Every structure is written in C-alpha cells, then in structure tokens.
Short mmCIF file of C-alpha atoms and ligand atoms in Angstrom, two decimals:
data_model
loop_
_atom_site.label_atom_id
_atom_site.label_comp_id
_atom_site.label_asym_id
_atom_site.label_seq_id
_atom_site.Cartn_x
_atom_site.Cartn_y
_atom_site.Cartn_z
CA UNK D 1 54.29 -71.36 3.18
CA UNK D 2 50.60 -70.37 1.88
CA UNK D 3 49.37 -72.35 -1.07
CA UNK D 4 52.60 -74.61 -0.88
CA UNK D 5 52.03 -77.66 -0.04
CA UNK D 6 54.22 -80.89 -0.23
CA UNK D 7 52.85 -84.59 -0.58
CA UNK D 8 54.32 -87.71 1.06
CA UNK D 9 55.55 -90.47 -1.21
CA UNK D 10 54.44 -93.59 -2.08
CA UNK D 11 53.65 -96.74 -1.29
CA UNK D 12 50.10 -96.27 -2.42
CA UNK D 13 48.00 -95.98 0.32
CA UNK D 14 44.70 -95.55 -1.53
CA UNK D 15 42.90 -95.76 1.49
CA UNK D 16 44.49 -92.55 3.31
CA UNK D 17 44.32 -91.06 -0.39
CA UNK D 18 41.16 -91.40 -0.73
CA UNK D 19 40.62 -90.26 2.64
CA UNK D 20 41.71 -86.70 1.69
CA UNK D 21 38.91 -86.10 -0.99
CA UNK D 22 36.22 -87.76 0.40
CA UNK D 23 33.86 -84.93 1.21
CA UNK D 24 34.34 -83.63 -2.80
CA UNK D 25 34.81 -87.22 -4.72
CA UNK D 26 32.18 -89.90 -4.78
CA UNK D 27 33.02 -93.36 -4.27
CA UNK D 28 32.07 -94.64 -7.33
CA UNK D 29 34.45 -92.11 -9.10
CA UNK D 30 37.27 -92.70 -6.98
CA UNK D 31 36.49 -96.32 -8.29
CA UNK D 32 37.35 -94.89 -11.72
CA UNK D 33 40.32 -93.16 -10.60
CA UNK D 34 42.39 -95.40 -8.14
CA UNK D 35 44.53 -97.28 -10.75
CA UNK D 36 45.54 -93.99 -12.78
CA UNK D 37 46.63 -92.88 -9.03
CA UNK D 38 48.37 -95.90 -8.23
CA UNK D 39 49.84 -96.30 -11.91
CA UNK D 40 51.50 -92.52 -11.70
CA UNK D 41 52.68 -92.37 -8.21
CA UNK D 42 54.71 -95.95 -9.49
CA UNK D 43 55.91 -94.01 -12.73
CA UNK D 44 56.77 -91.14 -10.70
CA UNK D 45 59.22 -93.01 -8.77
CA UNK D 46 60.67 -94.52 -11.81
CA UNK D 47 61.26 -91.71 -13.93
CA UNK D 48 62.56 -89.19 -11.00
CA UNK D 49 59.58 -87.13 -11.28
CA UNK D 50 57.56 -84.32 -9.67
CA UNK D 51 54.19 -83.47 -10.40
CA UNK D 52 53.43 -79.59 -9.68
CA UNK D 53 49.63 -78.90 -9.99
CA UNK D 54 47.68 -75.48 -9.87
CA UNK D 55 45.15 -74.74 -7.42
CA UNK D 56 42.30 -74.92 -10.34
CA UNK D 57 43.20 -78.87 -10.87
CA UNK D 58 40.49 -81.37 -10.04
CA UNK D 59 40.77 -82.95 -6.57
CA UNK D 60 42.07 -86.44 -7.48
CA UNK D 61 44.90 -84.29 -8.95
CA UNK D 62 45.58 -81.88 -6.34
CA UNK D 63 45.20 -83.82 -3.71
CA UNK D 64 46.16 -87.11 -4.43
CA UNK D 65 49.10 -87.50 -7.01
CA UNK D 66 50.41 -84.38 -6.83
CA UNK D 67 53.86 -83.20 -4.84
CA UNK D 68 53.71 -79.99 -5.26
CA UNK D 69 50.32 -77.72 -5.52
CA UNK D 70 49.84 -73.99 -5.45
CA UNK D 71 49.40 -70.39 -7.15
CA UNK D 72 51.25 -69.16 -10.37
CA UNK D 73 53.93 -67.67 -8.07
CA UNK D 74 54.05 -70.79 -5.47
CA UNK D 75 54.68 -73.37 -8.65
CA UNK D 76 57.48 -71.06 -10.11
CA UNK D 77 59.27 -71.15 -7.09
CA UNK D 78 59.02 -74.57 -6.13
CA UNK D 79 60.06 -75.33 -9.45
CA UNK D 80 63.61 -74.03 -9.21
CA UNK D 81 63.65 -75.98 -6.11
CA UNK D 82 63.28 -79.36 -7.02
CA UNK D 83 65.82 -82.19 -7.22
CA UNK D 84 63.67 -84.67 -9.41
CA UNK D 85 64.85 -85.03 -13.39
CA UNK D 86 61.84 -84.82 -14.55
CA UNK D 87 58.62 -81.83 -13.32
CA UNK D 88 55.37 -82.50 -15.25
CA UNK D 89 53.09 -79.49 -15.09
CA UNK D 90 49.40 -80.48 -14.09
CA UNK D 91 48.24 -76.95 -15.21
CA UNK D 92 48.76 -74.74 -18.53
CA UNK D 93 51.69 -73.98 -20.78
CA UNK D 94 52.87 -70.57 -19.74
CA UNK D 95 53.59 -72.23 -16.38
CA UNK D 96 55.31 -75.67 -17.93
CA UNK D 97 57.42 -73.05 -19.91
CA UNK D 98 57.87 -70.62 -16.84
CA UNK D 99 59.44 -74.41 -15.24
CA UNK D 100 61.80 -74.74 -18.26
CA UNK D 101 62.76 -71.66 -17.85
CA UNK D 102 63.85 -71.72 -14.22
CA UNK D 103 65.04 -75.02 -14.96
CA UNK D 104 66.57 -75.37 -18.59
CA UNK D 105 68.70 -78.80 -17.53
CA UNK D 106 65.59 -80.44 -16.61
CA UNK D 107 62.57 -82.51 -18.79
CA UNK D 108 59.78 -80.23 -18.48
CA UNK D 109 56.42 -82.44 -19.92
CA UNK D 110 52.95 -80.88 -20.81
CA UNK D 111 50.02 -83.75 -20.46
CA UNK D 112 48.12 -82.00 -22.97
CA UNK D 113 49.73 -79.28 -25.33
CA UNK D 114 45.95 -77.51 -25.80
CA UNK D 115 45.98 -76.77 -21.97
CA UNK D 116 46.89 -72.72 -22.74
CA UNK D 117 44.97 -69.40 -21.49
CA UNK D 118 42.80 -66.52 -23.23
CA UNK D 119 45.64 -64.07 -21.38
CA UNK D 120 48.51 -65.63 -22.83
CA UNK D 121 46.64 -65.62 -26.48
CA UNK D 122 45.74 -62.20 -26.25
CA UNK D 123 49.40 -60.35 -27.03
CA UNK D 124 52.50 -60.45 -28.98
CA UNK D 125 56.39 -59.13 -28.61
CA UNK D 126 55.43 -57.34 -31.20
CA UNK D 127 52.62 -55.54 -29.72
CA UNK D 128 54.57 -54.69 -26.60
CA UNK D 129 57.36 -53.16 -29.23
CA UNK D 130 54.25 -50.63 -29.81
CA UNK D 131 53.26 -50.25 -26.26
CA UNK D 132 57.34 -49.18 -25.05
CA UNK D 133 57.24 -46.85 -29.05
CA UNK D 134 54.01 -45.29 -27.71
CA UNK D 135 55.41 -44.64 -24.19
CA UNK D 136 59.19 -44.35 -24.16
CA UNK D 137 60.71 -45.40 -20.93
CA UNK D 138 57.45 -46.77 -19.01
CA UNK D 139 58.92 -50.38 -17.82
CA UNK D 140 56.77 -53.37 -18.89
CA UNK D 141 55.74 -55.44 -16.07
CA UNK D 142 54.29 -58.93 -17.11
CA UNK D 143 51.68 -61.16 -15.95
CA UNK D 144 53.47 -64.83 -16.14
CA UNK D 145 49.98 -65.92 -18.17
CA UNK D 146 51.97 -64.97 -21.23
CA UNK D 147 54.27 -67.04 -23.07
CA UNK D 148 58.04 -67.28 -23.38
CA UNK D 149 58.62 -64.49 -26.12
CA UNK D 150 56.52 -61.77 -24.40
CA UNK D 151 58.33 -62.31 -20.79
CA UNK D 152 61.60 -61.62 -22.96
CA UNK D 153 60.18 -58.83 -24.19
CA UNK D 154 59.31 -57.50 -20.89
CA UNK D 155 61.28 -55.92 -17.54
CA UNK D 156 59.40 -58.04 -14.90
CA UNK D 157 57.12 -60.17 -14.64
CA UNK D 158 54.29 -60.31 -11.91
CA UNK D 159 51.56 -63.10 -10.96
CA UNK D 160 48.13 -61.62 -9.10
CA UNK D 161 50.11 -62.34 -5.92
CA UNK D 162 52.90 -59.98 -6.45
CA UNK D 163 51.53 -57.61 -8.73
CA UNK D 164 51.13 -54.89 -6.02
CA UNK D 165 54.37 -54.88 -4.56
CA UNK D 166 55.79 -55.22 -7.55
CA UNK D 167 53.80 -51.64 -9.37
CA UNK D 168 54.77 -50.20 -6.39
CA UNK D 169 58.28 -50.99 -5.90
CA UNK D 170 59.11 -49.63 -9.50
CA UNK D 171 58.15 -46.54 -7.76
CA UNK D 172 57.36 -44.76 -11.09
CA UNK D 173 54.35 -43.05 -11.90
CA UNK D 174 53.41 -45.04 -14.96
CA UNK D 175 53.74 -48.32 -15.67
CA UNK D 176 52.84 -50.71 -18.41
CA UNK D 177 50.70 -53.71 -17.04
CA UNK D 178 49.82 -56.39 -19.22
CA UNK D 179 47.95 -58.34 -20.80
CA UNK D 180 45.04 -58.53 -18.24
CA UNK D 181 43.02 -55.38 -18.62
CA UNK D 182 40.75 -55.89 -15.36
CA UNK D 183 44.13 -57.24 -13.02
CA UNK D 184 45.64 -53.55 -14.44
CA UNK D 185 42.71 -51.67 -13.66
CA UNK D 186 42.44 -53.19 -9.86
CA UNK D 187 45.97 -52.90 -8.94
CA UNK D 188 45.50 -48.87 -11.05
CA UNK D 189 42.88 -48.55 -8.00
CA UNK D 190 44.34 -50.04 -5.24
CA UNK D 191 48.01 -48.57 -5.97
CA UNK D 192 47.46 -44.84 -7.76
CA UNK D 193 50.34 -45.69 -10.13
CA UNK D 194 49.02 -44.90 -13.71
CA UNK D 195 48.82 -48.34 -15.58
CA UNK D 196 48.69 -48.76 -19.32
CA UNK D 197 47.13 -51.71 -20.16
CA UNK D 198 46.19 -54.34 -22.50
CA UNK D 199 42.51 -55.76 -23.79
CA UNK D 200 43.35 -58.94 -22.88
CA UNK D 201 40.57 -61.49 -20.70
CA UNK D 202 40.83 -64.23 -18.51
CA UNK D 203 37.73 -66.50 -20.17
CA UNK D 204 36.89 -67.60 -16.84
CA UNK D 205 36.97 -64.38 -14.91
CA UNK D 206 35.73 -62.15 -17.25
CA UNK D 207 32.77 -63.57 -17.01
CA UNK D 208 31.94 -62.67 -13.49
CA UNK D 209 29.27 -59.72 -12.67
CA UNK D 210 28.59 -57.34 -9.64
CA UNK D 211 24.92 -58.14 -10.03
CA UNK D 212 25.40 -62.25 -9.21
CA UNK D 213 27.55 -60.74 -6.04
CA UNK D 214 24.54 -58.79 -5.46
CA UNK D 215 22.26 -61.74 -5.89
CA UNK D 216 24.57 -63.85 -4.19
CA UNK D 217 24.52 -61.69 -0.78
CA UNK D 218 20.58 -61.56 -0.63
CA UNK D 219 20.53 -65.23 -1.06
CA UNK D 220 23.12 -66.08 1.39
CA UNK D 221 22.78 -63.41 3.41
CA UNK D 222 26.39 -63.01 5.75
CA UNK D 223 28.47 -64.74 2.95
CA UNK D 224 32.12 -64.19 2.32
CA UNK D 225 32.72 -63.12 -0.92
CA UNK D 226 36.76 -63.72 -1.93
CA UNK D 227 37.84 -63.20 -5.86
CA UNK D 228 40.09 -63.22 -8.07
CA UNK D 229 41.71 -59.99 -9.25
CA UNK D 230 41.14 -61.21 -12.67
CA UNK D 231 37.58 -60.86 -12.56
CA UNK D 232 36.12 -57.35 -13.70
CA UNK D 233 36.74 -53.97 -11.04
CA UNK D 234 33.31 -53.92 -10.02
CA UNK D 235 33.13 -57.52 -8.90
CA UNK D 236 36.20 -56.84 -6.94
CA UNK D 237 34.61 -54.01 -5.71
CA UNK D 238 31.76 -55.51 -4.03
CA UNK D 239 33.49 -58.53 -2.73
CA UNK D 240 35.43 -58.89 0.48
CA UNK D 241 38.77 -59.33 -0.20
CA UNK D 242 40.34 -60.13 -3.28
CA UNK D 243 43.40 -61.87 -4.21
CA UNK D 244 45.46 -64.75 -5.98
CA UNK D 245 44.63 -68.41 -5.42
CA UNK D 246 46.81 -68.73 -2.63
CA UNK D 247 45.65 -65.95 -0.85
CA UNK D 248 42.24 -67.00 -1.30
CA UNK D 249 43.08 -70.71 0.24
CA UNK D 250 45.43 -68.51 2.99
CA UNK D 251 41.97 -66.23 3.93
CA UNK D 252 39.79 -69.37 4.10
CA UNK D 253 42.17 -71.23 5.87
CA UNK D 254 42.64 -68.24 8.72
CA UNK D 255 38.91 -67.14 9.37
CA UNK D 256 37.20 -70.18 8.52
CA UNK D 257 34.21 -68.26 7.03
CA UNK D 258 30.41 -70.23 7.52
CA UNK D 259 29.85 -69.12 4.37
CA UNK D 260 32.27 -68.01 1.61
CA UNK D 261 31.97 -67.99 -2.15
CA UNK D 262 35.07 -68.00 -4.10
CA UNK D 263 34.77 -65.80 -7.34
CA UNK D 264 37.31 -68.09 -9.61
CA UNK D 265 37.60 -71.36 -10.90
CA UNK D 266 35.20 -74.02 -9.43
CA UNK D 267 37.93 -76.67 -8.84
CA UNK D 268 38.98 -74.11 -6.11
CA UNK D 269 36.38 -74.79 -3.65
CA UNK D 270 36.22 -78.34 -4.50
CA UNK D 271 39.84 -78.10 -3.35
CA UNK D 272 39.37 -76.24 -0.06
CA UNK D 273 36.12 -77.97 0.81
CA UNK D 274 38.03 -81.11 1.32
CA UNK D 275 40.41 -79.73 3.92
CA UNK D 276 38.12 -77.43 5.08
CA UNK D 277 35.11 -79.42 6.80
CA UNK D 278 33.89 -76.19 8.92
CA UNK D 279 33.25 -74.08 5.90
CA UNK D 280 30.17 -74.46 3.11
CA UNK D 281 31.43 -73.31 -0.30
CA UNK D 282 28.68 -71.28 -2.35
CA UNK D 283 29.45 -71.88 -5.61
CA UNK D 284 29.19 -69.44 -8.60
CA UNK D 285 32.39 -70.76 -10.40
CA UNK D 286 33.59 -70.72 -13.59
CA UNK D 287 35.15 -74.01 -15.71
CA UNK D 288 38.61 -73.28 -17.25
CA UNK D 289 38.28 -75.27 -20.26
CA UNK D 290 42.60 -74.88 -20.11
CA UNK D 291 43.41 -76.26 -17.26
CA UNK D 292 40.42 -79.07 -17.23
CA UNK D 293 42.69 -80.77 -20.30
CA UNK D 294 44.94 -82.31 -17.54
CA UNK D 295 43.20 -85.30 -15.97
CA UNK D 296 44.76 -88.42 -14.09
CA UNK D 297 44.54 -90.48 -17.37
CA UNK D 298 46.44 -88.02 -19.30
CA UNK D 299 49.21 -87.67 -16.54
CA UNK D 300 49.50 -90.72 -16.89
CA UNK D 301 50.37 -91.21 -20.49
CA UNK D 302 52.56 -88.49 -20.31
CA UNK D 303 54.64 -90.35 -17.68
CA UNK D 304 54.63 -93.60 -19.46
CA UNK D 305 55.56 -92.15 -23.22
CA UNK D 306 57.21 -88.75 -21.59
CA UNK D 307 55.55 -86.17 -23.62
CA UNK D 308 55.04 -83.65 -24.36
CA UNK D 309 58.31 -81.98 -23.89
CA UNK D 310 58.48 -78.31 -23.16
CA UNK D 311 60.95 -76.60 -25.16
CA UNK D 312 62.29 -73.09 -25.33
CA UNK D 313 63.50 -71.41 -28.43
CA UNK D 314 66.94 -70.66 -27.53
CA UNK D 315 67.46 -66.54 -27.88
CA UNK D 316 64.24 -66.77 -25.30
CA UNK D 317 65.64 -68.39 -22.92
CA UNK D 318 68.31 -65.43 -21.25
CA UNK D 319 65.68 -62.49 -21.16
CA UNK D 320 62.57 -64.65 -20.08
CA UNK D 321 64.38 -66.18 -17.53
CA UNK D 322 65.50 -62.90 -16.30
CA UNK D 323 62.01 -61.25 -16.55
CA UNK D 324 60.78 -64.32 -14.50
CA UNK D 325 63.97 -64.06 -11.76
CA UNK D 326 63.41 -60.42 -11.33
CA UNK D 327 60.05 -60.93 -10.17
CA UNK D 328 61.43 -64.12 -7.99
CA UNK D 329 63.92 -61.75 -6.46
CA UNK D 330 61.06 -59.81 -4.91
P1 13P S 401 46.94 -67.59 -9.56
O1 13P S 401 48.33 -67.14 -9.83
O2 13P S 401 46.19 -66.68 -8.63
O3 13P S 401 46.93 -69.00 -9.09
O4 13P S 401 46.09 -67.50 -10.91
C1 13P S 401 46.43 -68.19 -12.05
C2 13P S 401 45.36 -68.19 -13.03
O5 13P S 401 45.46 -68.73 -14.10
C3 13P S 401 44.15 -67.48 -12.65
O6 13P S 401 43.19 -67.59 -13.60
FE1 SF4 S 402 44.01 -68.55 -18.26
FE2 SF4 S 402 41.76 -67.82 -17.06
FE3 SF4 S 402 42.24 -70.39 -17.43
FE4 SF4 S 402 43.67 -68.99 -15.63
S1 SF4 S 402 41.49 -69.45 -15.56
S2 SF4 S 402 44.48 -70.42 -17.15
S3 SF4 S 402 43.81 -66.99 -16.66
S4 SF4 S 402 41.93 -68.85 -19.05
#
C-alpha cells in the first residue's frame, strides 16, 4: 500500500540499518545515534510495542526504528490494525489521540507532549457550534489536524489524502471544511462544491510562495514541482501535482523524476532521497518545529518510563471515534 510501509524486527543489525540512510545520515551522526537505535528496538520488544512515525520524521526515525511509517490517513489505519499493547506515536498529538481513539484498550504514549500543530490550535467546538448556527444543515467535514473535541463536534473527518473523495461523496453543494483555509480553498477549486472555511494555517505550509516556484523553475530548469495541498492555492497552482505525503512519496516513487522539489516538510526528501538513489531532491523545505520534538533520544525515554500517556476525556471518545471511522469507511 502507498506510504505504508512495515519494518523487520530485531536483532539489531546496525549495519543493514545504517545501510538504509546512508546517502541522507553522516557517519559521524549515525555514531551519535546507534545506541538510542539499538536501546529502543530492545525496549520495543519488551514492552509489546509499535512505533508509528509520520513521513516528516527525521531519517534515523523513519527509517530505522520505526514499524510503521506513513501519511495522516496511512498511520490511522495501521493503527487499528496492530496487535502490539503498546503504539508510541513518532509524530504530533492529534495523531497519538486519533490512535487512542481507534484503539481505546491500548497505551497510546506521546515522546514529547509540545509536539502539536498551528491547524489543530487554530479552532474550537465552540467555534464550529457557530459555523453549523451560521449555516444550518451544511455537514462539517474535518481535517484529522484537530484535536479530540472538534472531531466530536464534526460529521467526518478527512486527511489531504481523502479530502476530495470525501467533499464529493457528500454530494451536497456546500460543505463546511475546516480548519485549513488554503486545503478548503484547493479542494473548493478542484471539486466546485462550495466550501466554508476556517482561517486556520499550517506554519510550515503557509509559508510557501508562487514566486520561489517561479524562481525555482528558472534555476532548475525541467524540475518537478510536487506540494502539499496545505500550502497556499497559488503555489498549488503552479506546481505539478499536488497531494498528501503519501502521494507525494507514491509520484516520486512511479516516475522517478531527475529533478523534483517537494513543497512540504524537509524531512520528506531526506526520507525519499534515501530510497530513491536515481532522483536529486531540490530543496525549498520548511522545518515543522511540531513534529522535530520527537527524536531517537526522546523515544527512547518514553519507552523506558512509558510516558506520556494519551488520554481521552471520556464523552469524546463515541463521536470522535465515529467522525474518525466515517472517514475510515471511505
Ligand atoms: P499528510 O496527511 O499529508 O501526511 O500531512 C500531515 C501534515 O501534518 C501535513 O502538514
Ligand atoms: Fe501541523 Fe503543519 Fe506541522 Fe503538519 S507541518 S504538524 S500541519 S504545523
């Protein structure tokens, strides 16, 4: 399945690990790193747990502790799939709590309880209570980058790789999108439906302009240009193709651009560019200060001490989870 991939187990073979992220880690940092690795993929074994990590995690992360790596919508579904006791979320809180949620029997742990997002921050129930007053009847579809309470306020939720079908399958006119203004506004374009949005940002994305794509093409002329839907209309505009992580790594993966800039989070090439020899990565990336709060050292604590714990207030629970299973059910 794109952006799903699964990891072998230990023994530590440090040498085949580091193997996988040569091209993007330096030996002298893999130095640095190689007892954290061998240290969680012991405690992994002896606590019965899973490490799920987003596409935007460093390298040693992704590609060498992790079991389970992918999109929003890939580490949602996994997720529910898992056998292990314990998941620990190398990534941000709205998808440790979207785990809980699909998995409220399991230990759910956070490395770092400051790993969060500018999206999730930017809205309340109580401001979608105004949006459904202000337009009676419109359903409220979600993006999961929002925390527990608003998906239970909500009818669906979406991630940037099901958005789409999702607006679309409502098969209403209107439809409230939020929080992400510019994800609202690019799926308004690319789907007619009318979309009421949100002013919420992605930090990372929002930063993004059509004039560094512009740049970007006369210095590299021939380039692929891939982003995220996150990042302002007119950057998605004049790029090639735009789309979730996954689709993204799927694109790169199928045409094997010479060239190709990925309009997102820079641990995304560094990602790709070590499976993907063929292919230079341009990079005009973006740090999310969120998700660069998980590192091997604090993966490893949280193993060792088993913290933090993801919890759900309890009235959540029911209509999140269903928000998050209606989407999963597409
Ligand atoms: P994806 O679902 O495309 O992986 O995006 C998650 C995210 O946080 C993007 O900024
Ligand atoms: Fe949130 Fe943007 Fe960071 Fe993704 S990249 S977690 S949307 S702040």
């Amino acid at each position: 399945m794109a952006g799903v991939d699964v990891v072998f187990p230990p023994p530590f073979p440090a040498e085949m690990l580091y193997a996988r992220v040569r091209r993007v880690v330096p030996p002298l940092a893999w130095a640095g790193f190689e007892e954290d690795v061998g240290a969680i993929l012991a405690l992994k074994r002896q606590r019965d747990a899973v490490i799920l990590a987003h596409n935007y995690q460093t390298p040693e992360i992704f590609h060498c502790v992790a079991d389970i790596v992918g999109d929003s919508l890939a580490l949602a579904r996994e997720a529910m799939r898992t056998d292990a006791r314990v998941i620990v979320m190398a990534g941000v809180h709205f998808m440790a709590e979207t785990a809980k949620l699909l998995n409220p029997d399991k230990t759910v742990l956070i490395p770092d309880l400051r790993a969060g997002c500018s999206l999730a921050d930017s809205i309340t129930p109580a401001d979608i209570r105004r949006l459904r007053e202000a337009h009676p009847g419109v359903p409220v579809v979600t993006y999961v980058n929002t925390s527990a309470a608003v998906k239970a306020a909500s009818d669906i939720c979406c991630t940037s790789g099901n958005v789409r079908r999702i607006v679309e399958a409502l098969g209403v006119p209107k439809v409230i999108l939020i929080p992400d203004e510019f994800l609202a506004r690019n799926v308004a374009r690319e789907t007619g439906v009318e979309i009421i949005t949100w002013s919420g940002h992605c930090e990372v994305h929002e930063r993004f302009s059509a004039t560094e794509i512009r740049e970007l093409r006369e210095s590299h002329p021939g380039v692929t240009v891939l982003a995220h839907p996150e990042c302002p209309p007119e950057v998605v505009a004049a790029a090639d193709f735009a789309g979730s992580t996954a689709m993204m790594e799927d694109y790169v993966t199928r045409h094997q651009p010479a060239q190709v800039a990925l309009i997102t989070e820079c641990s995304m090439s560094d990602n790709m560019a070590a499976r993907n020899p063929d292919v230079e990565f341009i990079r005009p990336c973006g740090l999310c200060p969120h998700m660069k709060r998980i590192s091997l050292a604090g993966l490893r604590r949280s193993l060792e001490t088993m913290t933090h714990e993801v919890t759900i207030a309890p009235d959540l629970v029911a209509p999140a989870r269903a928000a998050v299973e209606r989407m999963l059910a597409f």
